PDB file of C-alpha atoms in Angstrom:
ATOM      1  CA  MET A   1     -68.020  14.030  -1.968  1.00  0.00           C
ATOM      2  CA  SER A   2     -67.730  17.733  -2.583  1.00  0.00           C
ATOM      3  CA  VAL A   3     -71.108  18.603  -1.005  1.00  0.00           C
ATOM      4  CA  THR A   4     -70.413  17.105   1.565  1.00  0.00           C
ATOM      5  CA  VAL A   5     -67.281  18.657   2.608  1.00  0.00           C
ATOM      6  CA  GLY A   6     -69.069  22.202   1.888  1.00  0.00           C
ATOM      7  CA  ALA A   7     -71.775  21.096   4.294  1.00  0.00           C
ATOM      8  CA  ILE A   8     -69.330  20.552   6.710  1.00  0.00           C
ATOM      9  CA  GLU A   9     -67.392  23.709   6.091  1.00  0.00           C
ATOM     10  CA  ARG A  10     -70.580  25.911   6.162  1.00  0.00           C
ATOM     11  CA  SER A  11     -71.474  23.813   9.149  1.00  0.00           C
ATOM     12  CA  GLU A  12     -68.386  24.688  10.718  1.00  0.00           C
ATOM     13  CA  ALA A  13     -68.287  28.351  10.007  1.00  0.00           C
ATOM     14  CA  GLU A  14     -71.839  28.607  11.053  1.00  0.00           C
ATOM     15  CA  THR A  15     -71.625  27.207  14.563  1.00  0.00           C
ATOM     16  CA  GLY A  16     -67.842  27.880  15.664  1.00  0.00           C
ATOM     17  CA  ARG A  17     -67.047  24.124  16.170  1.00  0.00           C
ATOM     18  CA  CYS A  18     -64.794  21.593  14.464  1.00  0.00           C
ATOM     19  CA  GLY A  19     -66.517  18.774  13.233  1.00  0.00           C
ATOM     20  CA  GLY A  20     -63.782  17.261  12.822  1.00  0.00           C
ATOM     21  CA  CYS A  21     -62.054  17.176  16.402  1.00  0.00           C
ATOM     22  CA  GLY A  22     -65.078  16.434  18.662  1.00  0.00           C
ATOM     23  CA  GLY A  23     -66.891  19.271  18.159  1.00  0.00           C
ATOM     24  CA  HIS A  24     -65.262  21.679  20.338  1.00  0.00           C
ATOM     25  CA  ALA A  25     -65.087  25.327  19.623  1.00  0.00           C
ATOM     26  CA  ALA A  26     -62.137  26.683  17.820  1.00  0.00           C
ATOM     27  CA  PRO A  27     -59.460  28.273  19.747  1.00  0.00           C
ATOM     28  CA  PRO A  28     -59.863  32.150  19.380  1.00  0.00           C
ATOM     29  CA  GLY A  29     -57.500  33.966  17.001  1.00  0.00           C
ATOM     30  CA  GLY A  30     -58.890  31.597  14.060  1.00  0.00           C
ATOM     31  CA  GLU A  31     -56.084  29.261  14.515  1.00  0.00           C
ATOM     32  CA  ALA A  32     -57.171  25.541  13.561  1.00  0.00           C
ATOM     33  CA  PRO A  33     -58.028  23.339  16.744  1.00  0.00           C
ATOM     34  CA  GLU A  34     -55.713  20.497  17.171  1.00  0.00           C
ATOM     35  CA  THR A  35     -56.787  16.611  16.695  1.00  0.00           C
ATOM     36  CA  PRO A  36     -56.474  14.396  19.394  1.00  0.00           C
ATOM     37  CA  ARG A  37     -53.450  12.846  17.850  1.00  0.00           C
ATOM     38  CA  GLU A  38     -51.643  16.333  17.082  1.00  0.00           C
ATOM     39  CA  ARG A  39     -52.408  17.173  20.778  1.00  0.00           C
ATOM     40  CA  VAL A  40     -50.713  13.767  22.057  1.00  0.00           C
ATOM     41  CA  ASN A  41     -47.997  14.208  19.703  1.00  0.00           C
ATOM     42  CA  ARG A  42     -47.358  17.731  20.453  1.00  0.00           C
ATOM     43  CA  ARG A  43     -47.760  16.677  24.559  1.00  0.00           C
ATOM     44  CA  TRP A  44     -44.771  13.941  24.387  1.00  0.00           C
ATOM     45  CA  ASN A  45     -42.531  16.386  22.502  1.00  0.00           C
ATOM     46  CA  GLU A  46     -43.168  18.647  25.158  1.00  0.00           C
ATOM     47  CA  ILE A  47     -41.972  16.203  27.615  1.00  0.00           C
ATOM     48  CA  MET A  48     -39.265  14.912  25.796  1.00  0.00           C
ATOM     49  CA  GLN A  49     -37.922  18.518  25.630  1.00  0.00           C
ATOM     50  CA  GLU A  50     -38.543  19.030  29.386  1.00  0.00           C
ATOM     51  CA  THR A  51     -36.822  15.494  30.070  1.00  0.00           C
ATOM     52  CA  ARG A  52     -33.575  16.691  28.491  1.00  0.00           C
ATOM     53  CA  VAL A  53     -33.439  19.849  30.791  1.00  0.00           C
ATOM     54  CA  ALA A  54     -34.526  18.043  34.103  1.00  0.00           C
ATOM     55  CA  GLN A  55     -31.781  14.952  33.019  1.00  0.00           C
ATOM     56  CA  THR A  56     -28.842  17.474  32.643  1.00  0.00           C
ATOM     57  CA  GLY A  57     -29.674  18.931  35.877  1.00  0.00           C
ATOM     58  CA  VAL A  58     -30.243  16.067  37.903  1.00  0.00           C
ATOM     59  CA  GLN A  59     -27.158  13.866  36.275  1.00  0.00           C
ATOM     60  CA  ILE A  60     -24.594  16.772  37.060  1.00  0.00           C
ATOM     61  CA  LEU A  61     -26.044  17.009  40.753  1.00  0.00           C
ATOM     62  CA  PHE A  62     -25.823  13.397  41.089  1.00  0.00           C
ATOM     63  CA  GLY A  63     -22.507  13.117  39.917  1.00  0.00           C
ATOM     64  CA  PHE A  64     -21.420  15.798  42.572  1.00  0.00           C
ATOM     65  CA  LEU A  65     -23.165  14.186  44.746  1.00  0.00           C
ATOM     66  CA  LEU A  66     -21.435  10.773  44.327  1.00  0.00           C
ATOM     67  CA  SER A  67     -17.769  12.233  44.415  1.00  0.00           C
ATOM     68  CA  VAL A  68     -18.490  13.311  47.675  1.00  0.00           C
ATOM     69  CA  ALA A  69     -18.078  10.230  49.594  1.00  0.00           C
ATOM     70  CA  PHE A  70     -14.483  10.259  48.787  1.00  0.00           C
ATOM     71  CA  THR A  71     -13.319  13.668  49.744  1.00  0.00           C
ATOM     72  CA  PRO A  72     -11.326  13.654  53.096  1.00  0.00           C
ATOM     73  CA  LEU A  73     -13.823  15.796  55.012  1.00  0.00           C
ATOM     74  CA  PHE A  74     -16.445  13.295  54.660  1.00  0.00           C
ATOM     75  CA  HIS A  75     -14.911  11.071  56.878  1.00  0.00           C
ATOM     76  CA  GLU A  76     -14.892  13.640  59.250  1.00  0.00           C
ATOM     77  CA  LEU A  77     -18.682  14.149  59.546  1.00  0.00           C
ATOM     78  CA  GLY A  78     -20.875  12.852  62.129  1.00  0.00           C
ATOM     79  CA  THR A  79     -23.517  10.296  61.634  1.00  0.00           C
ATOM     80  CA  PHE A  80     -26.308  12.548  61.343  1.00  0.00           C
ATOM     81  CA  ASP A  81     -24.508  13.805  58.039  1.00  0.00           C
ATOM     82  CA  HIS A  82     -24.265  10.544  56.623  1.00  0.00           C
ATOM     83  CA  VAL A  83     -27.655   9.992  57.454  1.00  0.00           C
ATOM     84  CA  VAL A  84     -28.744  12.855  55.395  1.00  0.00           C
ATOM     85  CA  TYR A  85     -26.066  11.872  52.333  1.00  0.00           C
ATOM     86  CA  VAL A  86     -27.459   8.403  52.069  1.00  0.00           C
ATOM     87  CA  ILE A  87     -31.028  10.281  51.890  1.00  0.00           C
ATOM     88  CA  THR A  88     -29.527  12.521  49.560  1.00  0.00           C
ATOM     89  CA  VAL A  89     -28.128  10.047  47.269  1.00  0.00           C
ATOM     90  CA  VAL A  90     -30.924   7.739  47.199  1.00  0.00           C
ATOM     91  CA  SER A  91     -33.425  10.541  46.429  1.00  0.00           C
ATOM     92  CA  GLY A  92     -31.081  11.883  43.702  1.00  0.00           C
ATOM     93  CA  ALA A  93     -30.739   8.356  42.202  1.00  0.00           C
ATOM     94  CA  ALA A  94     -34.760   7.983  42.241  1.00  0.00           C
ATOM     95  CA  ALA A  95     -34.953  11.281  40.536  1.00  0.00           C
ATOM     96  CA  THR A  96     -32.555  10.298  37.845  1.00  0.00           C
ATOM     97  CA  ALA A  97     -34.715   7.109  37.170  1.00  0.00           C
ATOM     98  CA  SER A  98     -37.696   8.778  37.440  1.00  0.00           C
ATOM     99  CA  LEU A  99     -36.549  11.434  34.924  1.00  0.00           C
ATOM    100  CA  ILE A 100     -34.710   9.287  32.285  1.00  0.00           C
ATOM    101  CA  ALA A 101     -38.002   7.078  32.461  1.00  0.00           C
ATOM    102  CA  PRO A 102     -39.740   8.560  29.607  1.00  0.00           C
ATOM    103  CA  VAL A 103     -36.874   8.022  27.537  1.00  0.00           C
ATOM    104  CA  SER A 104     -36.758   4.534  28.396  1.00  0.00           C
ATOM    105  CA  ILE A 105     -40.882   3.693  28.034  1.00  0.00           C
ATOM    106  CA  HIS A 106     -40.278   5.648  24.269  1.00  0.00           C
ATOM    107  CA  ARG A 107     -37.542   3.050  23.170  1.00  0.00           C
ATOM    108  CA  PHE A 108     -39.390   0.130  24.550  1.00  0.00           C
ATOM    109  CA  LEU A 109     -42.863   0.976  23.101  1.00  0.00           C
ATOM    110  CA  SER A 110     -42.225   3.004  20.060  1.00  0.00           C
ATOM    111  CA  GLY A 111     -44.215   2.255  16.749  1.00  0.00           C
ATOM    112  CA  GLN A 112     -46.685   0.054  19.398  1.00  0.00           C
ATOM    113  CA  ARG A 113     -49.561   2.763  19.129  1.00  0.00           C
ATOM    114  CA  MET A 114     -49.530   3.539  22.992  1.00  0.00           C
ATOM    115  CA  LYS A 115     -48.362   7.392  22.782  1.00  0.00           C
ATOM    116  CA  ASP A 116     -51.214   8.329  24.937  1.00  0.00           C
ATOM    117  CA  GLU A 117     -50.679   5.935  27.987  1.00  0.00           C
ATOM    118  CA  MET A 118     -46.955   6.998  27.120  1.00  0.00           C
ATOM    119  CA  VAL A 119     -47.572  10.565  27.588  1.00  0.00           C
ATOM    120  CA  GLU A 120     -49.562   9.994  30.945  1.00  0.00           C
ATOM    121  CA  VAL A 121     -46.960   7.938  32.484  1.00  0.00           C
ATOM    122  CA  ALA A 122     -44.460  10.183  31.288  1.00  0.00           C
ATOM    123  CA  HIS A 123     -46.313  13.104  32.760  1.00  0.00           C
ATOM    124  CA  ARG A 124     -46.530  10.960  36.430  1.00  0.00           C
ATOM    125  CA  LEU A 125     -42.791  10.385  36.066  1.00  0.00           C
ATOM    126  CA  MET A 126     -41.727  13.885  35.639  1.00  0.00           C
ATOM    127  CA  VAL A 127     -43.987  15.002  38.280  1.00  0.00           C
ATOM    128  CA  CYS A 128     -42.384  12.498  40.647  1.00  0.00           C
ATOM    129  CA  GLY A 129     -39.242  13.026  39.476  1.00  0.00           C
ATOM    130  CA  MET A 130     -39.061  16.814  40.070  1.00  0.00           C
ATOM    131  CA  ALA A 131     -40.351  16.295  43.547  1.00  0.00           C
ATOM    132  CA  LEU A 132     -37.470  13.846  44.259  1.00  0.00           C
ATOM    133  CA  LEU A 133     -35.460  16.434  42.791  1.00  0.00           C
ATOM    134  CA  ALA A 134     -36.437  19.154  45.149  1.00  0.00           C
ATOM    135  CA  VAL A 135     -35.743  16.527  47.668  1.00  0.00           C
ATOM    136  CA  THR A 136     -32.111  16.168  46.744  1.00  0.00           C
ATOM    137  CA  ILE A 137     -31.655  19.506  46.145  1.00  0.00           C
ATOM    138  CA  GLY A 138     -33.063  20.253  49.957  1.00  0.00           C
ATOM    139  CA  CYS A 139     -30.855  17.721  51.227  1.00  0.00           C
ATOM    140  CA  THR A 140     -27.798  18.730  49.498  1.00  0.00           C
ATOM    141  CA  LEU A 141     -28.051  22.495  50.288  1.00  0.00           C
ATOM    142  CA  PHE A 142     -28.467  21.349  53.859  1.00  0.00           C
ATOM    143  CA  LEU A 143     -25.470  18.849  53.873  1.00  0.00           C
ATOM    144  CA  ILE A 144     -23.267  22.070  52.258  1.00  0.00           C
ATOM    145  CA  LEU A 145     -24.768  24.835  54.818  1.00  0.00           C
ATOM    146  CA  HIS A 146     -24.713  22.389  57.678  1.00  0.00           C
ATOM    147  CA  VAL A 147     -20.964  22.449  57.396  1.00  0.00           C
ATOM    148  CA  VAL A 148     -20.407  26.101  56.441  1.00  0.00           C
ATOM    149  CA  VAL A 149     -23.153  27.689  58.387  1.00  0.00           C
ATOM    150  CA  PRO A 150     -24.286  25.415  61.677  1.00  0.00           C
ATOM    151  CA  GLY A 151     -26.984  25.949  63.488  1.00  0.00           C
ATOM    152  CA  LEU A 152     -30.526  27.273  63.202  1.00  0.00           C
ATOM    153  CA  THR A 153     -29.359  29.330  60.324  1.00  0.00           C
ATOM    154  CA  ALA A 154     -28.492  26.520  58.104  1.00  0.00           C
ATOM    155  CA  LYS A 155     -32.180  24.730  59.090  1.00  0.00           C
ATOM    156  CA  LEU A 156     -33.688  28.322  58.320  1.00  0.00           C
ATOM    157  CA  LEU A 157     -32.085  28.852  54.795  1.00  0.00           C
ATOM    158  CA  VAL A 158     -33.034  25.538  53.444  1.00  0.00           C
ATOM    159  CA  GLY A 159     -36.127  25.748  54.609  1.00  0.00           C
ATOM    160  CA  ALA A 160     -36.682  28.961  53.057  1.00  0.00           C
ATOM    161  CA  VAL A 161     -35.378  27.586  49.397  1.00  0.00           C
ATOM    162  CA  MET A 162     -37.737  24.520  49.843  1.00  0.00           C
ATOM    163  CA  LEU A 163     -40.315  27.070  50.497  1.00  0.00           C
ATOM    164  CA  TRP A 164     -39.024  28.738  46.984  1.00  0.00           C
ATOM    165  CA  PHE A 165     -39.515  25.212  45.492  1.00  0.00           C
ATOM    166  CA  ALA A 166     -42.539  24.383  46.581  1.00  0.00           C
ATOM    167  CA  LEU A 167     -44.415  27.947  45.829  1.00  0.00           C
ATOM    168  CA  SER A 168     -42.434  28.285  42.259  1.00  0.00           C
ATOM    169  CA  TRP A 169     -42.486  24.513  41.115  1.00  0.00           C
ATOM    170  CA  TYR A 170     -46.203  23.483  42.327  1.00  0.00           C
ATOM    171  CA  ALA A 171     -48.023  25.983  44.351  1.00  0.00           C
ATOM    172  CA  LEU A 172     -47.764  28.559  41.252  1.00  0.00           C
ATOM    173  CA  PRO A 173     -48.485  26.049  38.394  1.00  0.00           C
ATOM    174  CA  LEU A 174     -51.753  24.833  40.458  1.00  0.00           C
ATOM    175  CA  TRP A 175     -52.819  28.359  41.143  1.00  0.00           C
ATOM    176  CA  LEU A 176     -52.315  29.280  37.123  1.00  0.00           C
ATOM    177  CA  ARG A 177     -54.347  26.252  36.223  1.00  0.00           C
ATOM    178  CA  ARG A 178     -57.238  26.908  38.793  1.00  0.00           C
ATOM    179  CA  ARG A 179     -57.486  30.478  37.418  1.00  0.00           C
ATOM    180  CA  SER A 180     -57.708  29.289  33.945  1.00  0.00           C
ATOM    181  CA  THR A 181     -60.500  27.162  34.924  1.00  0.00           C
ATOM    182  CA  ARG A 182     -62.453  29.631  36.316  1.00  0.00           C
ATOM    183  CA  ARG A 183     -62.090  31.909  33.444  1.00  0.00           C
ATOM    184  CA  ALA A 184     -62.931  29.221  31.087  1.00  0.00           C
ATOM    185  CA  ALA A 185     -65.873  28.696  33.188  1.00  0.00           C
ATOM    186  CA  GLN A 186     -66.765  32.686  33.582  1.00  0.00           C
ATOM    187  CA  GLN A 187     -66.370  32.597  29.682  1.00  0.00           C
ATOM    188  CA  GLU A 188     -68.734  29.739  29.129  1.00  0.00           C
ATOM    189  CA  SER A 189     -71.397  31.093  31.450  1.00  0.00           C
ATOM    190  CA  SER A 190     -71.411  34.271  29.793  1.00  0.00           C
TER     191      SER A 190
END
């Protein structure tokens, strides 16, 4: 057995590739590559940490939204504002469900050896929840600014904030991913 291990270690040292991890090259800096199981566990832990952060924000916002309907000023608002409020509350409830769903999935499926599937579904739910959270924040901002700064100024401010959300939450990560993919392709071709 030591001959086999020694041969594998020599092969890995000669090729710079890890035989136990599907043959992919070792990452720069000499760090040991992740096994598929280590990778899925790391991704799951990252999703759970991200879920904790997002849950707190969405729950505070949702609690605030639920209390708005019981204020005296709410009944003085027009039909349009009430429609925007309903859209805001529904999108906030949907965001809350999407962002808390990974915890429920984990509770029901823990120990079932389905972590790969759980990571994929939780990822999609988190992306959906973040989109719904952005809609909820945009609608909340619109409701507040529509009362405080009536007219075109409120719409322009909300539009600018929503553009910032789109850029920082979606465009920037997609741009970084594309840049990383190009860089990796250039390094492979060199």
